[in-house]
Tab-separated table of C-alpha atoms and ligand atoms in Angstrom:
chain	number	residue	atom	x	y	z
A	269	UNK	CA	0.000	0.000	0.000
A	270	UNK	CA	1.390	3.802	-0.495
A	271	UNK	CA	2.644	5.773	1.836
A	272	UNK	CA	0.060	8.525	0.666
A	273	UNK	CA	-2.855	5.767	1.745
A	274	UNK	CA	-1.125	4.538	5.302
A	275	UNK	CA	-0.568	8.089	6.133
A	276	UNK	CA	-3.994	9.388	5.655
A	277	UNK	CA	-5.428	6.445	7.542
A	278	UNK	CA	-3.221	6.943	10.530
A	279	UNK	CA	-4.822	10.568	10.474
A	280	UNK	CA	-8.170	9.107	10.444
A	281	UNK	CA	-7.395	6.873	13.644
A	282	UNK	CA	-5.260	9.116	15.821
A	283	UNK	CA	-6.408	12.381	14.479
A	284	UNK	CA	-3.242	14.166	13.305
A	285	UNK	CA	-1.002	13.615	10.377
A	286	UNK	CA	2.023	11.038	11.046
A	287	UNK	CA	5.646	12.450	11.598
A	288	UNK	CA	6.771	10.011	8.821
A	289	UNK	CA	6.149	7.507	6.741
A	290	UNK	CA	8.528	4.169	7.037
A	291	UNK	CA	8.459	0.423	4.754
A	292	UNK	CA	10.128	-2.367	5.685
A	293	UNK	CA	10.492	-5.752	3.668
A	294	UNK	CA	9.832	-9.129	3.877
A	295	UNK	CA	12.738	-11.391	2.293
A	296	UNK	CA	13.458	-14.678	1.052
A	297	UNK	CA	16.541	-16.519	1.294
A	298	UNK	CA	18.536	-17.842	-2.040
A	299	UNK	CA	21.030	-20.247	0.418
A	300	UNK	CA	22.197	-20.584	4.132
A	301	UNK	CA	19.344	-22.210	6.234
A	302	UNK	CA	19.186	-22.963	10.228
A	303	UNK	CA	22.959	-21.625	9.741
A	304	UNK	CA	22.441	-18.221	11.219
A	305	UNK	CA	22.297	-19.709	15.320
A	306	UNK	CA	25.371	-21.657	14.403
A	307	UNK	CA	27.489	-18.593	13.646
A	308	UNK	CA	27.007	-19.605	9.985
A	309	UNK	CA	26.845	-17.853	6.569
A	310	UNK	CA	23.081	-16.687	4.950
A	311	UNK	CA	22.310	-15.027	1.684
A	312	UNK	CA	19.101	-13.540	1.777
A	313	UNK	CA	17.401	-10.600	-0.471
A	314	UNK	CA	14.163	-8.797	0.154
A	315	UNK	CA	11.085	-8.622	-1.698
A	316	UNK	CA	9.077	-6.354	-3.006
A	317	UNK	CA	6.609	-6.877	-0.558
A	318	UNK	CA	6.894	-4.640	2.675
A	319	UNK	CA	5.122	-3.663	5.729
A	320	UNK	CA	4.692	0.328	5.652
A	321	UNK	CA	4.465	2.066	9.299
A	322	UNK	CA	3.096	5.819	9.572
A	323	UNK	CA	4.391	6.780	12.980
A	324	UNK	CA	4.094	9.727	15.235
A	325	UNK	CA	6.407	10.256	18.846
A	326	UNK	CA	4.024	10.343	22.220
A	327	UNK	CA	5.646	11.723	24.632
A	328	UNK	CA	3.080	10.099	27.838
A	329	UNK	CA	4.786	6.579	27.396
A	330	UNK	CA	1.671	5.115	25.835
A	331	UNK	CA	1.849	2.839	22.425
A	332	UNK	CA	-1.163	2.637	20.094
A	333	UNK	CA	-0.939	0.069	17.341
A	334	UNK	CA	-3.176	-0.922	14.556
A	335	UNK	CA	-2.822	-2.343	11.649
A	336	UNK	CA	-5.074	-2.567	8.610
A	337	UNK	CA	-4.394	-6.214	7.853
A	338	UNK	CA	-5.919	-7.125	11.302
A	339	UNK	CA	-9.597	-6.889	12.107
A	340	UNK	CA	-10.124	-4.593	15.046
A	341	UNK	CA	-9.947	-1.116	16.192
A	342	UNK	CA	-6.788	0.780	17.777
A	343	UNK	CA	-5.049	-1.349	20.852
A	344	UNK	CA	-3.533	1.002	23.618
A	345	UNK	CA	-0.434	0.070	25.523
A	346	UNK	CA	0.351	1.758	29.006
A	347	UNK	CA	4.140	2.042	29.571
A	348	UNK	CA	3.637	-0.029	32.378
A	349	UNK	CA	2.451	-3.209	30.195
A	350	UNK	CA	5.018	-4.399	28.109
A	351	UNK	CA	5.974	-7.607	29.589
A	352	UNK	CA	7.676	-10.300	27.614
A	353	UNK	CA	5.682	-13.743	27.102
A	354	UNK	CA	2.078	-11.822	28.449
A	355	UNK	CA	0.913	-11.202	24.578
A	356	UNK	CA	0.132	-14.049	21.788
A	357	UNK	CA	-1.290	-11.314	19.105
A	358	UNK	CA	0.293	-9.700	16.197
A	359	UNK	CA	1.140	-6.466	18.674
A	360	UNK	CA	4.020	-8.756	20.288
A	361	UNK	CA	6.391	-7.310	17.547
A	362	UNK	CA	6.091	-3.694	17.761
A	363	UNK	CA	5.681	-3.927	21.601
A	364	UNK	CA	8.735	-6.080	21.552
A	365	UNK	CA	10.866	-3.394	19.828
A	366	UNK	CA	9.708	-0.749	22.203
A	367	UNK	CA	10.487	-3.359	25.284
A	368	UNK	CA	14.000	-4.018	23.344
A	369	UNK	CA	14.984	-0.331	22.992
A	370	UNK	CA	13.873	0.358	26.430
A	371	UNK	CA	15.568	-2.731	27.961
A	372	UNK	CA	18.885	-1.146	26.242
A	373	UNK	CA	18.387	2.327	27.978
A	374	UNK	CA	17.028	4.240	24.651
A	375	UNK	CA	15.155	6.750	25.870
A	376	UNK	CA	11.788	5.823	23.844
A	377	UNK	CA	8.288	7.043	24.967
A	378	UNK	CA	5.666	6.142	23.252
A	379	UNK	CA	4.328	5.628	19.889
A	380	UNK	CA	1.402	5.981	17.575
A	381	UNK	CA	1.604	3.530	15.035
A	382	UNK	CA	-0.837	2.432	11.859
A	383	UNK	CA	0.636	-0.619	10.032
A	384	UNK	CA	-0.151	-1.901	6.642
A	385	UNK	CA	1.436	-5.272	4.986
A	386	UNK	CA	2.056	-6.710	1.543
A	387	UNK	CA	3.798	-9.595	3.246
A	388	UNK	CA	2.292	-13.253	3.086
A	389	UNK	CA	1.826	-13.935	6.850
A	390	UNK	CA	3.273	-17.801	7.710
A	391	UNK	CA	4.449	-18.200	4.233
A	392	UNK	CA	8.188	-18.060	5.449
A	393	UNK	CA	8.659	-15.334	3.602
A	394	UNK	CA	9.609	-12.905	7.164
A	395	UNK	CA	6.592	-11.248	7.714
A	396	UNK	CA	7.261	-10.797	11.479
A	397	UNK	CA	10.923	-9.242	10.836
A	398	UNK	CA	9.518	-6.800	8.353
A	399	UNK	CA	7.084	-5.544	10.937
A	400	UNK	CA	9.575	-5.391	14.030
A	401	UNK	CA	12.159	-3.586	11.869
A	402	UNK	CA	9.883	-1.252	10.062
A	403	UNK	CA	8.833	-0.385	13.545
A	404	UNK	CA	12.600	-0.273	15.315
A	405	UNK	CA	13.320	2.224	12.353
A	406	UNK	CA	11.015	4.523	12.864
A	407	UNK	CA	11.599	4.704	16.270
A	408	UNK	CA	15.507	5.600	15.663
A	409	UNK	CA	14.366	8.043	13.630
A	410	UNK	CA	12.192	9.958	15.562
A	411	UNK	CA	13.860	9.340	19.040
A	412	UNK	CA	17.125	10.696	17.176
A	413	UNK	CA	18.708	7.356	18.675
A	414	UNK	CA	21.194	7.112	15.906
A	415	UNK	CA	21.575	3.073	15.710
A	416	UNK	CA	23.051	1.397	12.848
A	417	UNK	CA	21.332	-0.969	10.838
A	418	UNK	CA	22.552	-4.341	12.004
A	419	UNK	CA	22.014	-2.721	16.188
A	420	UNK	CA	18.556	-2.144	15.128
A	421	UNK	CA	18.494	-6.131	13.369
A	422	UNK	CA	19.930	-7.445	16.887
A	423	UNK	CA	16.782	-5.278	18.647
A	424	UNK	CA	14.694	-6.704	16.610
A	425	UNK	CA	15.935	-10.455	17.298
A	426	UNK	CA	15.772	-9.619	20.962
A	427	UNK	CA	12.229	-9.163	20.507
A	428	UNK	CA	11.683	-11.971	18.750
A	429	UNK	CA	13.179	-14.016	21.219
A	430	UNK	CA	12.430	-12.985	24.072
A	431	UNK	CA	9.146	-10.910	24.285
A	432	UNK	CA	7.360	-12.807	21.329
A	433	UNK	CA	9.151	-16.322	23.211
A	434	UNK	CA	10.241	-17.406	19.322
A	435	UNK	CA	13.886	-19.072	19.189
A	436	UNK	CA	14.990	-17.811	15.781
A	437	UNK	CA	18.720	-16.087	14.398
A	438	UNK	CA	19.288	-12.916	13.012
A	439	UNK	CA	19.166	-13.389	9.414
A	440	UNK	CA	15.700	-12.240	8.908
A	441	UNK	CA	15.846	-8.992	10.697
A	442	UNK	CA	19.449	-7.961	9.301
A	443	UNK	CA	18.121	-8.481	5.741
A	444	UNK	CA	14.785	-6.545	6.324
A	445	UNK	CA	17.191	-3.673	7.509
A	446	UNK	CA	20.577	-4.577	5.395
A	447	UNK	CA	19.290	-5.555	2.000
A	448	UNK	CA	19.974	-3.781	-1.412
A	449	UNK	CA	18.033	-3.625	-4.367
A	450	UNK	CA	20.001	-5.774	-7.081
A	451	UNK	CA	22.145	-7.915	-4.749
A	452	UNK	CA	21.890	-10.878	-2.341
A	453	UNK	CA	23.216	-10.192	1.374
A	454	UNK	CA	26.119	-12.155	2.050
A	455	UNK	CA	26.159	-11.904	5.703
A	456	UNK	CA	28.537	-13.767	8.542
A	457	UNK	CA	26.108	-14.205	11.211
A	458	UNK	CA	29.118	-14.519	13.837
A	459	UNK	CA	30.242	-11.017	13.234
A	460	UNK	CA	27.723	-9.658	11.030
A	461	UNK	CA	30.054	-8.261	8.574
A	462	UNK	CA	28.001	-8.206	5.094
A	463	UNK	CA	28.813	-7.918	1.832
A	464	UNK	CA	26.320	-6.888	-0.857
A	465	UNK	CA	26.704	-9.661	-4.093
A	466	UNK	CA	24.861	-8.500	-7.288
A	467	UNK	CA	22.399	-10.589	-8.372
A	468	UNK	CA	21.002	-9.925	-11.284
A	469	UNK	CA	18.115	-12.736	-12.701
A	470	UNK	CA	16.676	-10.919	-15.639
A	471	UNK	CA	20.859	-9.956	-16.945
A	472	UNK	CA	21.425	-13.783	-17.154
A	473	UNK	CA	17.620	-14.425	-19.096
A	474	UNK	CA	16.788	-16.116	-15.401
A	475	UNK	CA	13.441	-15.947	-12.755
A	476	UNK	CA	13.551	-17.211	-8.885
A	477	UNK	CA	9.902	-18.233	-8.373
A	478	UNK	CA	8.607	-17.764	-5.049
A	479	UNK	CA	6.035	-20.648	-4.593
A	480	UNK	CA	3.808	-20.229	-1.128
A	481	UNK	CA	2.645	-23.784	-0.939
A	482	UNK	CA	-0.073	-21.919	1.848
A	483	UNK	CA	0.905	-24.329	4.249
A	484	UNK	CA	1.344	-22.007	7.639
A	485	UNK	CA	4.266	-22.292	10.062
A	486	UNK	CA	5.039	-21.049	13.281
A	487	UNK	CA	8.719	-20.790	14.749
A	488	UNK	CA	7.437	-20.595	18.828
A	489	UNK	CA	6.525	-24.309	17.823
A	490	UNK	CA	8.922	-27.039	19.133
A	491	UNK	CA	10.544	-27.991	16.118
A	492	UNK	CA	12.494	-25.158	15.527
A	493	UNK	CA	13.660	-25.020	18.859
A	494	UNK	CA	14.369	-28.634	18.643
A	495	UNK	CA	16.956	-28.360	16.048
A	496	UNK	CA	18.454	-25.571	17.450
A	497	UNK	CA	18.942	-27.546	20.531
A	498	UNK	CA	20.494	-30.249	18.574
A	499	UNK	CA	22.767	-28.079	16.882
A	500	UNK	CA	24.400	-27.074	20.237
A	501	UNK	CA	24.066	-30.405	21.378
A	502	UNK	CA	26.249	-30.628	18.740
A	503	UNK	CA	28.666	-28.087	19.209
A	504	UNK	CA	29.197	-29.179	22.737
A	505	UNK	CA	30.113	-32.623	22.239
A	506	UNK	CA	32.658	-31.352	19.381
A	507	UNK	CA	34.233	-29.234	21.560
A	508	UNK	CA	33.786	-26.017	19.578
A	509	UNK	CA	31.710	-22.678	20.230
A	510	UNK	CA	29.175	-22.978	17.151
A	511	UNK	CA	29.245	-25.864	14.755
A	512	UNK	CA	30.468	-22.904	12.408
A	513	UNK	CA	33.713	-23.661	13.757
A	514	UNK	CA	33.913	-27.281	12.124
A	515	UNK	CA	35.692	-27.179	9.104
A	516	UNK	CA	34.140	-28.702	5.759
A	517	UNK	CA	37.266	-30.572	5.335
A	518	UNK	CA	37.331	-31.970	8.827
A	519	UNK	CA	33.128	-32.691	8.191
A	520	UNK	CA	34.131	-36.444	8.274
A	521	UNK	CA	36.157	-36.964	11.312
A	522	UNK	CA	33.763	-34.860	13.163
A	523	UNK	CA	30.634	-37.017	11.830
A	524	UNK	CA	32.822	-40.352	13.110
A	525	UNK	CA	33.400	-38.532	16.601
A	526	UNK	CA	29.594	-38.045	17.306
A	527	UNK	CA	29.555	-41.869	18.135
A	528	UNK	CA	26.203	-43.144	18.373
A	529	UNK	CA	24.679	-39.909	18.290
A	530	UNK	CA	22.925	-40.799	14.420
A	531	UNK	CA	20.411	-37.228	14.819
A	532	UNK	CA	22.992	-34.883	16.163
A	533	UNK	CA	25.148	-36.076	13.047
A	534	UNK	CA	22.743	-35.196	10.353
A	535	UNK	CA	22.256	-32.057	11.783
A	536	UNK	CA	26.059	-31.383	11.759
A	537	UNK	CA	26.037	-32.747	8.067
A	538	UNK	CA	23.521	-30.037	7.667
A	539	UNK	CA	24.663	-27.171	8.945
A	540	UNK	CA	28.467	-27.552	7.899
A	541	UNK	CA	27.647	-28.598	3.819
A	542	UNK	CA	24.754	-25.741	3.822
A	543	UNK	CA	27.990	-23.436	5.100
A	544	UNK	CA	29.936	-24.664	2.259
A	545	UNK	CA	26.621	-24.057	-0.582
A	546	UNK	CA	26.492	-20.710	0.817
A	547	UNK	CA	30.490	-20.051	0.189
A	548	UNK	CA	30.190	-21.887	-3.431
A	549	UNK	CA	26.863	-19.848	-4.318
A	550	UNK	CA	28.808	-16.701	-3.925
A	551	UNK	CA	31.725	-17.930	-5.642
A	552	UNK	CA	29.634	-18.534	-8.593
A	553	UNK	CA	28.061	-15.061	-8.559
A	554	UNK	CA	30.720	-13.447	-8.242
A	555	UNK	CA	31.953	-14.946	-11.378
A	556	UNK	CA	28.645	-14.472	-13.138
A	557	UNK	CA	28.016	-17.886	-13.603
A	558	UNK	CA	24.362	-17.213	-11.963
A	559	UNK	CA	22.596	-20.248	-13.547
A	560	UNK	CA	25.629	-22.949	-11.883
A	561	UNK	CA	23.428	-22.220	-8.573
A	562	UNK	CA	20.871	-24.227	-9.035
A	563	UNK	CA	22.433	-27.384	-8.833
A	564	UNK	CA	23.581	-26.053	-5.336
A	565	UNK	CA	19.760	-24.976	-4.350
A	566	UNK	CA	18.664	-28.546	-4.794
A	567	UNK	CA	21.470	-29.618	-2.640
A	568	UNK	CA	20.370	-27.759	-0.168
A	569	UNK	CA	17.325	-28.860	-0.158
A	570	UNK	CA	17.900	-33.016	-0.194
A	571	UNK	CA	19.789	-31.543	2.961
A	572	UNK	CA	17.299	-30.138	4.619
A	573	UNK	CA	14.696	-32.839	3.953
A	574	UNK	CA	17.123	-35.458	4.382
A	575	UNK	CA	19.533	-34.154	7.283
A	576	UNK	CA	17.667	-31.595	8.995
A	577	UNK	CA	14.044	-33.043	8.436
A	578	UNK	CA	12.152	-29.902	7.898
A	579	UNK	CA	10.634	-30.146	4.578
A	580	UNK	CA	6.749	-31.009	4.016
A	581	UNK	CA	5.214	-32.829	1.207
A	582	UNK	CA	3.951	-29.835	-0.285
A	583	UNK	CA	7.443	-28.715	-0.257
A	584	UNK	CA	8.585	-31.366	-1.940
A	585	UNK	CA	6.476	-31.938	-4.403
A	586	UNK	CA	7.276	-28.126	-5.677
A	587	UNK	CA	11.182	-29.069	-5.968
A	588	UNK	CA	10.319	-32.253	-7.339
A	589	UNK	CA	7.493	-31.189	-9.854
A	590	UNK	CA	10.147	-28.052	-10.793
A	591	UNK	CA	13.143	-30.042	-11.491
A	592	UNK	CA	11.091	-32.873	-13.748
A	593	UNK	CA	9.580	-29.756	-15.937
A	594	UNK	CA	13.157	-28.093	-16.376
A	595	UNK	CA	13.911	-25.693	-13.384
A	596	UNK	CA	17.863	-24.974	-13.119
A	597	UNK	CA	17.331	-25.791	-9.175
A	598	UNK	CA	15.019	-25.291	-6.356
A	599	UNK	CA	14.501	-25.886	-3.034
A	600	UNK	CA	12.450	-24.486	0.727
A	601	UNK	CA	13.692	-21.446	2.046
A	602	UNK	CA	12.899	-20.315	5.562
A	603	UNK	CA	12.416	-22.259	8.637
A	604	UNK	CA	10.609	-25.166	7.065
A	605	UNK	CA	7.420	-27.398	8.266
A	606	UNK	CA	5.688	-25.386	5.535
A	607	UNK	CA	5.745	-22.207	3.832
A	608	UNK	CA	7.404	-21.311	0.669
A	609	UNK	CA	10.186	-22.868	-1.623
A	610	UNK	CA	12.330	-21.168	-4.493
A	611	UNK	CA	12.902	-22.268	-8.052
A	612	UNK	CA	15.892	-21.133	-10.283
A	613	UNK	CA	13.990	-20.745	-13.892
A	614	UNK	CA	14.870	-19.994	-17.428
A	615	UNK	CA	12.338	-16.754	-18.469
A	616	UNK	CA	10.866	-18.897	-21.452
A	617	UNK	CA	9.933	-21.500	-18.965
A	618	UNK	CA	8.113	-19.907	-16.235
A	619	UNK	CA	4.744	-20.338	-17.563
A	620	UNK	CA	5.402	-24.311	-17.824
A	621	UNK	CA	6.617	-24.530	-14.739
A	622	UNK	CA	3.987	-22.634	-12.921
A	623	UNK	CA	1.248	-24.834	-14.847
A	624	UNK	CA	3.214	-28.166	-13.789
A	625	UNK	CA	3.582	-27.380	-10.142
A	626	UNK	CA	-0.144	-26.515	-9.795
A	627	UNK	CA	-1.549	-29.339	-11.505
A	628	UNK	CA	1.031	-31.193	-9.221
A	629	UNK	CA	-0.729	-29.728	-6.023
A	630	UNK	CA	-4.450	-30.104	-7.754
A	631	UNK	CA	-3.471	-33.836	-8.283
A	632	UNK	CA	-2.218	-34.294	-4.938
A	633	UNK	CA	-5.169	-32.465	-3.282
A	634	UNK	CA	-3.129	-29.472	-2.201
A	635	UNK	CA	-4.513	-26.046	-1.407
A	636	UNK	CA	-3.137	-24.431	-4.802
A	637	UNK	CA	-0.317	-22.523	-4.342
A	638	UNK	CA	0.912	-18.773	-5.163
A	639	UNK	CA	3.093	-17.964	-7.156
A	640	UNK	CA	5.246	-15.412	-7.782
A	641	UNK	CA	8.771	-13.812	-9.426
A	642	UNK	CA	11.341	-12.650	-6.541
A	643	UNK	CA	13.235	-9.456	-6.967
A	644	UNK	CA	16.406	-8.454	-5.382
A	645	UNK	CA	14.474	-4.990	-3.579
A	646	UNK	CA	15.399	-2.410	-1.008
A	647	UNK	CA	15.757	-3.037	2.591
A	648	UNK	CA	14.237	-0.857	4.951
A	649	UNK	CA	13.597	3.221	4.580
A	650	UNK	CA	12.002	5.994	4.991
A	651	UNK	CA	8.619	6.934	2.499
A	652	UNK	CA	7.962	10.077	3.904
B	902	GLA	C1	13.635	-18.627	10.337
B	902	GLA	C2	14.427	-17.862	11.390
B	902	GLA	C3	15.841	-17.516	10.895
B	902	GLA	C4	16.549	-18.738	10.322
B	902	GLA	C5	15.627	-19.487	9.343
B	902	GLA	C6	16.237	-20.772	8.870
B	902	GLA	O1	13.386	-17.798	9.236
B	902	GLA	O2	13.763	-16.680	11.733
B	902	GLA	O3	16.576	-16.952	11.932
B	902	GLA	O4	16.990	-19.585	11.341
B	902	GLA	O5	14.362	-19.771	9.910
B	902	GLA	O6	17.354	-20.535	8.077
């Protein structure tokens, strides 16, 4: 929605015009999964889609949130109730960034806030970033804070984790604030040091199709936090800090020193090959060889179904239906148990392909699916 639109609402709900105008957006990620909490490498890029905030100081403490994706009038916050774990609605995330800032002695008041999202919600696609950063933005903006980027992405994970109670890295937040329109983040989650890799589909004659097989997912379920706690498992009984620290070449002799240990070593198989795709992927951009991905992509994802056991058969059945009608790769992206996967595409072939996978998910008795071309976009700013 424009910022033109959002504004004028939030002057119909609070009265008074906003003080500006911010977007956030939603991302998905090309390669690096469940290897952000390991001190791994991810290589996300946002999407078009984006939540837009109109935003105005208050200077009595209070927050006001609504949002026009979200039946229901105006909720009112005292100062007094932001308490981590007490709220299961939607108003966790911008709460949680105001708890965050606090909680790190910003001096934040409050906030009136009128929200509007072209992100798919539970579609993997980072919905819940997009709206905590759009809102952590803002709020350095206005409160003249002066945070950087990837402060305001480790904020915004703090939120996440502990007001909203949802185990999850910091991949999604840094791109929502990091990304660049054109490029792929190449981020280090152990020192978030980031470097922007052109990526450029339409140069090469290329797509990435976003398919949202509409299955929903949740990451304040168990399984997430399951896997995370196997990882460290993990990491413990190797000996090292993050299983970021095994090398690729030493993969084997840390596999045969996991003993009997058979699901702690497929997640280490995991997490230290999808390292390694990650490093290879940007090898291969850098050299412009854009369609040698998608070989890697389907690795990745007979990894993640195989290894890590977080794919669905609606997942599947989009990589598999993809790669029999001619995709150059594919695979989930995002947390997994649902949500969306990616396919690498010639141009002339996206029509096919589209047909193929939903007469795949018609056959199977699927919801159908949406889908939709990814473009590198811009991470978060200001509209107005
Ligand atoms: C979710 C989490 C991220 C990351 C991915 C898996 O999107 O929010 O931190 O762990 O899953 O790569």
């Amino acid at each position: 929605m424009g910022a033109q639109r959002v504004a004028e609402r939030f002057t119909e709900l609070y009265g008074a015009a906003p003080q500006g105008v911010w977007a956030a957006p939603g991302r998905v990620n090309l390669i690096g999964e469940h290897t952000d909490y390991n001190d791994g490498f991810v290589m996300p890029f946002a999407l078009p889609h984006q939540v837009v905030a109109a935003v105005s100081r208050r200077d009595d403490g209070v927050l006001r949130l609504h949002s026009a994706d979200v039946e229901g009038g105006v909720v009112e916050l005292a100062p007094t109730a932001l308490a981590p774990g007490g709220d299961a609605e939607w108003t966790a995330y911008p709460a949680g960034v105001v708890w965050a800032l606090r909680e790190a002695g910003h001096a934040v008041a409050g906030a009136d806030i009128h929200l509007s999202s072209t992100v798919p919600t539970g579609a993997g696609l980072s919905s819940s970033a997009a709206l905590e950063v759009v809102v952590a933005l803002a709020l350095n903006d206005l409160y003249g804070l002066g945070l950087r980027r990837w402060q305001l992405a480790r904020l915004c994970q703090r939120a996440e984790n502990l007001y909203v109670g949802a185990p999850t890295g910091i991949m999604d937040q840094t791109a929502s604030a990091c990304c660049e329109p054109g490029h792929a983040l190449f981020l280090d989650t152990r020192d978030l040091s980031q470097h922007q890799i052109p990526f450029d589909l339409a140069a090469g004659g290329l797509r990435l199709l976003v398919v949202d097989t509409q299955v929903k997912h949740a990451h304040s379920g168990g399984e997430y936090g399951k896997r995370r706690a196997g990882c460290e498992k993990g990491a413990a009984l190797l000996g090292v800090d993050a299983l970021r620290d095994v090398p690729y070449d030493g993969l084997d002799a840390a596999l045969a020193g996991l003993g009997d240990e058979e699901e702690v070593r497929r997640l280490v198989r995991h997490v230290v090959t999808e390292d390694q795709r990650v490093e290879r992927v940007v090898g291969l951009l850098r050299s412009g060889e854009v369609r040698a991905i998608g070989p890697v992509l389907t690795e990745g994802h007979v990894s993640l179904r195989d290894d890590f056991r977080i794919s669905c058969p609606e997942l599947d059945l989009v990589v598999d239906t993809a790669l029999a009608a001619g995709a150059l790769g594919a695979r989930m992206t995002g947390g997994g148990f649902g949500g969306s996967a990616i396919v690498l595409t010639e141009v002339t072939e996206v029509d096919t392909l589209t047909k193929a996978i939903e007469e795949a998910f018609a056959g199977a008795g699927f919801t159908t699916p949406r889908v939709f071309e990814a473009v590198p976009s811009a991470g978060a700013h200001r509209l107005d």
